[in-house]
Coordinates of C-alpha atoms and ligand atoms in Angstrom, one line a residue:
M1 CA 106.6 73.6 133.8
N2 CA 107.1 70.2 135.1
N3 CA 110.6 69.1 134.8
S4 CA 110.0 65.4 133.3
Y5 CA 109.0 64.6 129.7
D6 CA 108.8 61.6 127.4
I7 CA 110.6 64.0 124.5
V8 CA 111.7 67.2 124.4
I9 CA 112.1 68.6 121.0
I10 CA 114.6 71.4 120.7
G11 CA 113.0 73.9 117.5
A12 CA 109.6 75.1 116.8
G13 CA 110.4 75.1 112.7
Y14 CA 108.4 73.0 110.4
A15 CA 109.6 69.2 112.0
G16 CA 109.7 70.3 115.7
L17 CA 105.9 71.0 115.6
V18 CA 104.8 68.4 113.6
C19 CA 106.6 66.2 115.4
A20 CA 105.2 67.5 118.8
R21 CA 101.4 67.3 117.6
V22 CA 101.8 63.6 116.4
A23 CA 103.9 62.9 119.7
A24 CA 100.9 64.3 121.7
Q25 CA 98.5 62.9 120.0
R26 CA 99.8 59.4 120.8
G27 CA 99.8 60.1 124.2
L28 CA 103.4 61.3 124.9
K29 CA 104.3 63.8 127.7
V30 CA 106.0 66.5 124.9
L31 CA 107.6 69.7 125.5
V32 CA 109.2 72.2 122.8
I33 CA 112.0 74.2 123.4
E34 CA 112.6 77.3 120.9
K35 CA 115.0 80.0 121.2
K36 CA 112.4 82.7 119.6
A37 CA 110.4 84.3 121.3
E38 CA 107.4 83.3 119.4
A39 CA 106.3 80.7 116.3
G40 CA 106.4 82.4 113.2
I41 CA 108.8 85.4 113.4
Q42 CA 112.2 85.8 112.0
L43 CA 111.6 83.6 109.1
H44 CA 114.2 82.0 106.6
T45 CA 112.2 80.4 104.2
T46 CA 110.5 81.1 101.2
G47 CA 107.8 78.7 101.9
I48 CA 106.7 76.9 99.3
I49 CA 105.4 73.8 99.7
V50 CA 105.0 71.0 97.1
K51 CA 102.1 68.6 96.7
E52 CA 103.0 65.9 98.1
A53 CA 103.2 67.7 101.7
A54 CA 99.9 69.3 101.3
D55 CA 98.7 66.1 100.2
E56 CA 100.2 65.0 103.6
L57 CA 99.3 67.4 106.1
H58 CA 95.9 69.4 105.8
I59 CA 96.7 73.1 106.2
P60 CA 93.8 75.4 106.3
K61 CA 93.2 77.3 102.5
E62 CA 93.4 81.0 104.1
F63 CA 97.5 80.4 104.8
T64 CA 98.2 79.2 101.4
R65 CA 97.5 79.9 98.0
K66 CA 98.0 77.4 94.9
V67 CA 100.3 77.9 92.3
H68 CA 99.8 75.6 88.7
G69 CA 103.3 75.9 86.8
V70 CA 106.9 77.0 86.9
R71 CA 108.1 79.8 84.6
L72 CA 111.6 79.5 83.9
Y73 CA 113.8 81.9 82.4
A74 CA 117.0 81.4 80.8
P75 CA 120.1 83.8 81.3
G76 CA 119.3 85.8 78.4
M77 CA 115.6 85.6 79.7
K78 CA 113.8 83.4 76.9
R79 CA 111.0 81.8 79.0
F80 CA 109.9 78.7 79.0
D81 CA 106.7 77.4 80.8
L82 CA 106.5 74.0 82.7
D83 CA 103.2 72.3 83.6
S84 CA 102.0 69.2 84.5
P85 CA 98.2 68.5 84.7
G86 CA 97.0 67.8 88.5
Y87 CA 99.9 69.3 90.2
Y88 CA 100.5 72.4 91.8
F89 CA 102.6 74.1 94.9
L90 CA 101.4 75.9 98.1
A91 CA 102.7 79.6 97.9
A92 CA 102.5 79.8 101.8
D93 CA 101.8 82.6 104.7
T94 CA 104.7 80.9 106.8
R95 CA 104.4 83.4 109.6
G96 CA 100.7 81.9 109.8
L97 CA 101.1 78.7 108.8
L98 CA 103.5 78.2 111.9
R99 CA 101.3 79.8 114.4
W100 CA 98.7 77.2 113.2
L101 CA 101.1 74.3 114.0
A102 CA 102.3 75.7 117.5
E103 CA 98.5 75.6 118.4
Q104 CA 97.8 72.4 116.5
A105 CA 100.8 71.0 118.8
A106 CA 99.7 73.0 121.9
G107 CA 96.0 71.8 121.1
A108 CA 97.2 68.0 120.8
G109 CA 98.7 68.4 124.6
A110 CA 102.2 69.3 123.9
E111 CA 104.0 72.2 126.2
L112 CA 105.8 75.2 124.1
V113 CA 108.5 76.9 125.3
F114 CA 109.6 79.9 123.5
G115 CA 112.6 82.3 124.2
Q116 CA 114.5 79.7 125.3
A117 CA 117.9 77.8 123.7
F118 CA 119.0 74.9 124.2
D119 CA 122.6 74.7 125.3
G120 CA 123.6 71.6 126.4
A121 CA 122.5 68.3 128.1
R122 CA 123.9 64.9 128.8
R123 CA 122.7 61.5 129.2
E124 CA 122.2 59.9 132.9
G125 CA 121.2 56.6 132.7
D126 CA 118.0 56.0 130.8
E127 CA 117.4 59.8 130.5
I128 CA 118.5 62.8 128.9
V129 CA 119.1 66.1 131.2
L130 CA 119.0 69.3 130.3
D131 CA 120.3 72.1 132.5
K132 CA 118.5 75.1 131.2
P133 CA 115.8 75.0 131.7
S134 CA 115.9 71.8 134.3
I135 CA 114.5 69.2 132.4
R136 CA 114.9 65.1 132.2
A137 CA 113.3 63.5 129.3
R138 CA 113.3 60.0 128.1
Y139 CA 114.2 61.1 124.6
L140 CA 115.4 64.3 122.9
V141 CA 114.9 64.8 119.3
G142 CA 117.0 67.6 117.7
A143 CA 114.6 69.9 115.2
D144 CA 117.1 73.0 115.6
G145 CA 117.7 73.4 111.9
A146 CA 120.5 73.5 109.8
R147 CA 123.3 74.3 112.4
S148 CA 121.8 72.1 115.2
Q149 CA 123.1 72.7 118.5
V150 CA 121.9 69.0 119.7
A151 CA 123.9 67.5 116.8
R152 CA 126.9 69.5 118.2
C153 CA 126.3 68.0 121.9
F154 CA 125.8 64.7 121.3
G155 CA 128.5 64.1 118.6
L156 CA 126.3 63.7 115.8
G157 CA 126.9 64.3 112.2
V158 CA 126.6 68.2 111.1
N159 CA 126.0 70.1 108.0
T160 CA 128.6 70.8 106.3
R161 CA 127.6 71.2 102.5
M162 CA 125.6 74.6 102.2
L163 CA 123.7 77.0 100.2
V164 CA 122.8 80.1 101.2
G165 CA 119.2 81.7 100.8
V166 CA 118.4 85.5 100.8
E167 CA 115.0 87.0 100.1
T168 CA 113.2 90.4 100.1
E169 CA 109.6 90.0 100.4
F170 CA 107.3 92.9 99.1
E171 CA 104.1 94.3 98.0
G172 CA 103.4 96.5 94.9
V173 CA 105.5 95.1 92.2
E174 CA 103.5 94.7 89.0
G175 CA 103.7 92.0 86.1
V176 CA 104.7 88.5 87.9
E177 CA 102.8 86.0 86.7
Q178 CA 100.7 84.8 89.3
D179 CA 100.0 81.2 88.4
R180 CA 103.5 80.0 88.2
L181 CA 106.8 80.1 90.3
N182 CA 109.3 82.1 87.9
C183 CA 112.4 80.7 88.2
F184 CA 115.8 82.5 87.1
L185 CA 119.0 80.1 86.3
D186 CA 121.8 82.4 86.1
S187 CA 125.0 81.1 87.5
N188 CA 126.9 84.5 88.1
L189 CA 124.1 85.7 90.1
A190 CA 122.9 82.3 91.8
P191 CA 126.3 80.3 91.2
G192 CA 125.0 76.7 92.2
Y193 CA 121.0 77.4 92.2
I194 CA 118.6 79.5 91.0
G195 CA 116.9 83.1 91.7
W196 CA 112.9 83.3 92.0
A197 CA 109.6 85.5 92.4
V198 CA 107.0 83.7 93.8
P199 CA 103.6 85.0 93.6
G200 CA 102.6 85.1 97.9
V201 CA 100.3 85.3 99.6
G202 CA 99.4 89.0 99.2
V203 CA 103.1 89.4 98.7
T204 CA 105.6 88.7 96.1
Q205 CA 109.1 87.1 97.3
V206 CA 112.3 87.4 95.6
G207 CA 115.0 85.9 96.4
L208 CA 117.9 83.3 95.1
A209 CA 120.5 81.3 96.8
G210 CA 124.0 80.5 95.7
R211 CA 127.0 78.5 97.2
L212 CA 127.8 79.4 101.2
G213 CA 130.7 81.7 101.2
E214 CA 129.3 84.1 98.0
K215 CA 126.1 85.7 99.5
P216 CA 124.2 85.9 96.5
S217 CA 122.9 89.8 95.6
T218 CA 119.4 90.5 96.2
E219 CA 119.8 94.0 94.7
A220 CA 121.5 92.7 91.4
L221 CA 118.7 90.2 90.9
I222 CA 116.1 92.8 91.0
E223 CA 118.1 95.1 88.9
K224 CA 117.9 92.5 86.5
L225 CA 114.5 91.7 86.6
R226 CA 113.5 95.5 86.2
D227 CA 113.3 94.4 82.7
V228 CA 110.4 92.3 83.2
Y229 CA 108.6 93.5 86.0
D230 CA 107.6 97.1 87.5
F231 CA 109.1 97.3 91.0
S232 CA 108.1 101.5 90.8
N233 CA 105.6 100.7 93.6
A234 CA 107.5 97.8 95.2
R235 CA 107.5 98.5 99.5
V236 CA 109.5 96.3 101.4
V237 CA 107.7 94.1 103.6
E238 CA 110.6 91.8 105.4
R239 CA 114.1 90.7 104.5
R240 CA 115.4 86.9 105.3
S241 CA 118.0 85.1 104.4
G242 CA 119.2 81.5 106.1
P243 CA 121.7 78.1 105.0
I244 CA 120.1 75.2 103.2
P245 CA 121.8 71.9 103.6
V246 CA 122.7 70.8 100.5
G247 CA 125.0 67.8 101.7
G248 CA 122.4 65.3 102.0
M249 CA 121.6 63.0 105.3
V250 CA 124.2 63.6 108.2
R251 CA 125.8 60.7 109.9
P252 CA 125.5 59.8 112.5
F253 CA 121.7 61.2 112.8
A254 CA 121.0 59.4 116.1
A255 CA 122.3 58.3 119.2
E256 CA 120.8 56.5 122.4
R257 CA 117.9 58.3 122.6
V258 CA 118.5 61.0 120.7
L259 CA 117.4 61.6 117.2
L260 CA 117.9 64.4 114.6
V261 CA 115.0 65.4 112.2
G262 CA 114.5 68.0 109.6
D263 CA 117.3 70.4 108.3
A264 CA 118.9 69.3 111.7
A265 CA 119.5 65.8 110.0
G266 CA 120.5 66.9 106.4
L267 CA 116.8 65.8 105.4
V268 CA 116.6 68.4 102.3
S269 CA 116.9 67.7 98.6
P270 CA 120.2 68.5 97.5
L271 CA 119.0 69.4 94.3
T272 CA 116.1 71.8 94.8
A273 CA 116.8 72.8 98.2
G274 CA 113.5 71.8 99.5
G275 CA 113.0 70.4 102.9
I276 CA 109.9 71.2 104.2
H277 CA 108.2 68.2 102.8
P278 CA 110.9 66.3 104.7
A279 CA 110.5 68.6 107.6
F280 CA 106.5 67.0 107.5
R281 CA 107.1 64.1 106.8
Y282 CA 110.1 62.9 109.1
G283 CA 108.6 65.0 112.0
R284 CA 105.6 62.8 112.0
R285 CA 107.4 59.4 111.1
A286 CA 110.0 60.7 114.3
A287 CA 106.9 61.0 116.5
Q288 CA 105.5 57.8 115.7
V289 CA 108.9 55.4 115.9
I290 CA 109.6 56.9 119.4
S291 CA 105.9 56.9 120.7
D292 CA 106.3 53.2 119.5
H293 CA 109.7 52.9 121.0
L294 CA 108.8 54.1 124.7
L295 CA 105.2 53.1 124.8
D296 CA 105.1 49.2 123.1
N297 CA 108.9 48.5 123.3
G298 CA 109.1 49.1 119.7
P299 CA 112.3 48.7 117.9
D300 CA 114.8 51.8 118.2
P301 CA 113.8 54.9 116.0
G302 CA 117.3 55.5 114.7
L303 CA 117.6 51.9 113.1
V304 CA 113.9 52.4 112.0
L305 CA 114.2 55.7 110.6
A306 CA 117.7 54.6 108.9
R307 CA 115.8 52.4 106.7
E308 CA 113.5 55.6 106.1
Y309 CA 115.3 58.2 105.7
P310 CA 115.7 59.7 101.9
R311 CA 119.6 58.7 100.8
Y312 CA 119.0 61.2 97.8
R313 CA 121.6 59.9 95.6
W314 CA 121.1 60.9 92.3
K315 CA 120.0 64.4 93.7
A316 CA 123.6 64.5 95.5
L317 CA 125.2 63.6 92.1
L318 CA 123.6 66.3 90.2
R319 CA 123.7 68.6 92.9
R320 CA 127.8 68.1 92.2
S321 CA 127.2 69.4 88.6
L322 CA 125.4 72.4 89.4
D323 CA 128.4 73.2 91.7
R324 CA 130.4 73.5 88.5
D325 CA 128.4 76.3 87.7
P326 CA 127.6 75.6 84.5
P327 CA 128.1 78.7 82.1
N328 CA 125.1 80.8 81.5
W329 CA 125.8 80.5 77.5
F330 CA 125.0 76.6 78.3
Y331 CA 121.9 77.2 79.8
D332 CA 120.9 79.9 77.0
W333 CA 121.9 77.2 74.7
T334 CA 120.6 74.0 75.9
L335 CA 116.9 75.3 77.9
G336 CA 115.1 75.1 74.9
L337 CA 116.2 71.4 74.1
P338 CA 113.9 68.7 74.8
P339 CA 116.3 67.0 77.0
M340 CA 117.0 69.9 79.6
R341 CA 113.2 70.6 79.1
A342 CA 112.2 67.1 80.2
F343 CA 115.0 67.0 83.1
A344 CA 113.3 70.6 84.0
Q345 CA 109.7 68.8 84.0
L346 CA 111.5 66.2 86.0
V347 CA 112.8 68.1 88.6
Y348 CA 109.5 70.3 89.1
F349 CA 106.9 67.9 89.0
H350 CA 108.9 64.6 89.4
R351 CA 107.8 61.3 87.6
K352 CA 104.8 63.1 87.3
G353 CA 106.3 65.2 84.8
L354 CA 106.8 62.9 82.3
K355 CA 103.8 61.1 82.3
T356 CA 103.9 60.0 79.0
R357 CA 106.5 58.0 76.7
A358 CA 107.2 61.0 74.6
G359 CA 108.1 62.9 77.6
W360 CA 110.7 60.4 78.9
R361 CA 111.7 60.0 75.4
D362 CA 112.5 64.0 75.0
L363 CA 114.9 63.2 77.6
L364 CA 117.5 61.4 74.9
R365 CA 116.1 64.1 72.0
W366 CA 119.2 66.5 71.4
R367 CA 117.7 68.0 68.5
R368 CA 114.7 71.1 68.6
Ligands
LIG1 C1 116.2 81.4 102.2 C2 115.3 79.9 102.0 C3 114.2 79.9 101.2 C4 113.8 78.5 101.2 N1 112.6 78.1 100.7 C5 112.4 76.5 100.7 C6 111.3 76.5 99.9 O1 110.5 77.3 99.3 N2 110.6 75.5 100.1 C7 111.2 74.1 101.0 O2 110.5 73.3 100.9 N3 112.3 74.3 101.7 C8 112.7 75.8 101.5 N4 114.0 76.4 101.9 C9 114.3 75.1 103.1 C10 113.6 75.2 104.6 O3 112.8 76.3 104.8 C11 114.0 74.0 105.7 O4 114.1 73.0 105.0 C12 112.8 74.0 106.9 O5 112.4 75.3 107.2 C13 113.3 73.3 107.7 O6 112.4 73.2 109.0 P1 112.8 72.7 109.8 O7 112.0 72.4 110.9 O8 113.8 71.1 110.1 O9 114.2 73.3 110.7 P2 114.0 75.0 111.1 O10 112.9 75.7 109.8 O11 115.3 75.8 110.6 O12 113.5 75.4 112.2 C14 114.3 75.1 113.4 C15 114.1 75.5 115.0 O13 114.9 75.3 115.5 C16 115.1 76.7 116.0 N5 116.6 76.7 117.2 C17 117.6 76.9 116.5 N6 118.5 76.4 117.3 C18 118.1 76.6 118.3 C19 118.2 76.2 119.9 N7 119.5 76.2 120.2 N8 117.7 76.1 121.2 C20 115.8 76.3 120.5 N9 115.6 76.4 119.5 C21 116.2 76.5 118.2 C22 115.3 77.9 115.3 O14 114.7 78.9 115.7 C23 114.0 77.1 114.7 O15 112.6 77.7 114.9 C24 114.6 77.1 102.1 C25 115.3 77.7 103.1 C26 116.2 79.1 102.9 C27 117.4 79.5 103.9

């Protein structure tokens, strides 16, 4: 390992690896430092990739399977199917995908160091200096997740509002609809969020999220799901959990020669808790604007991205209403009504979910 780099990126997750690949492709000397022993282990995500992200990053087919719709269950288990022609989600083999992203970054020329935790750095003149390993960098990127050490080290904003997600990956669960994300509304089991059963790549991923401090129980969800799925031959492959920032972008997210991306920057939808698409998108943008700055005297990356990072205003507003835990009877009562269905279409498929005028009108039609 040389000790002088254009960019040092902390974290080999989605944001860090995409950033590393693009920065190396642009001719920068890049180092990624990751505390885990290798890419794609100790996962903490379900890994659903929305179509918009799949359109931006061409992921080899072997790591994903398409899922075309959503089956949304009310707390009383009445179900509703939601679709949007042409739209799909990708369930992913996240281990394989992260390993592939690491290979892509290395193939583009980035150096990756695994098994090394970042634990501090300082600014010295025009450089950022790390002691362990002994490194000098012209720019430091914090892609180190929801509890970013880089943010703390440089006095940047940190995530305060979080959900906690827990998930069990199974083989051998029977009866799960294979072409839909199966989602379960239940304010008792998943306060502030939902539960899910995702037909993954060769596995079924069953999980739920709720507010931090009220760790949700996968066992309780599975107990409820025994009415609809057969777990008698199910074998647990892996269990995982992790925090999900839902408070929106942290402030400040950048300082001189230091920038946060992905979960570290709070780039997660406060409503859907999806962070993979923003990690891809802004990982790439961070690499582009930093290379413009370092190679071509371009503007300050922090200022450029301050105009581009999403504000999530209406999603943050809706997050506040979910935080009030609408009672289960409310979901049971309203889910069949056109406005709720239209709203659910909007949440899962964005504007494409309400393609027709009738779809938009449904948002205001409070009669069945
Ligand atoms: C249970 C759960 C389910 C989820 N499901 C989905 C989903 O289906 N779809 C979706 O879009 N989003 C989902 N999310 C959110 C999504 O996983 C994150 O938004 C996404 O992983 C963010 O990517 P990232 O690269 O910013 O951070 P991370 O994926 O967290 O990667 C950060 C990396 O930094 C490393 N790191 C941390 N600290 C240090 C340090 N000090 N030194 C060196 N390395 C360090 C970590 O080991 C990690 O590899 C889910 C989250 C959870 C918890």
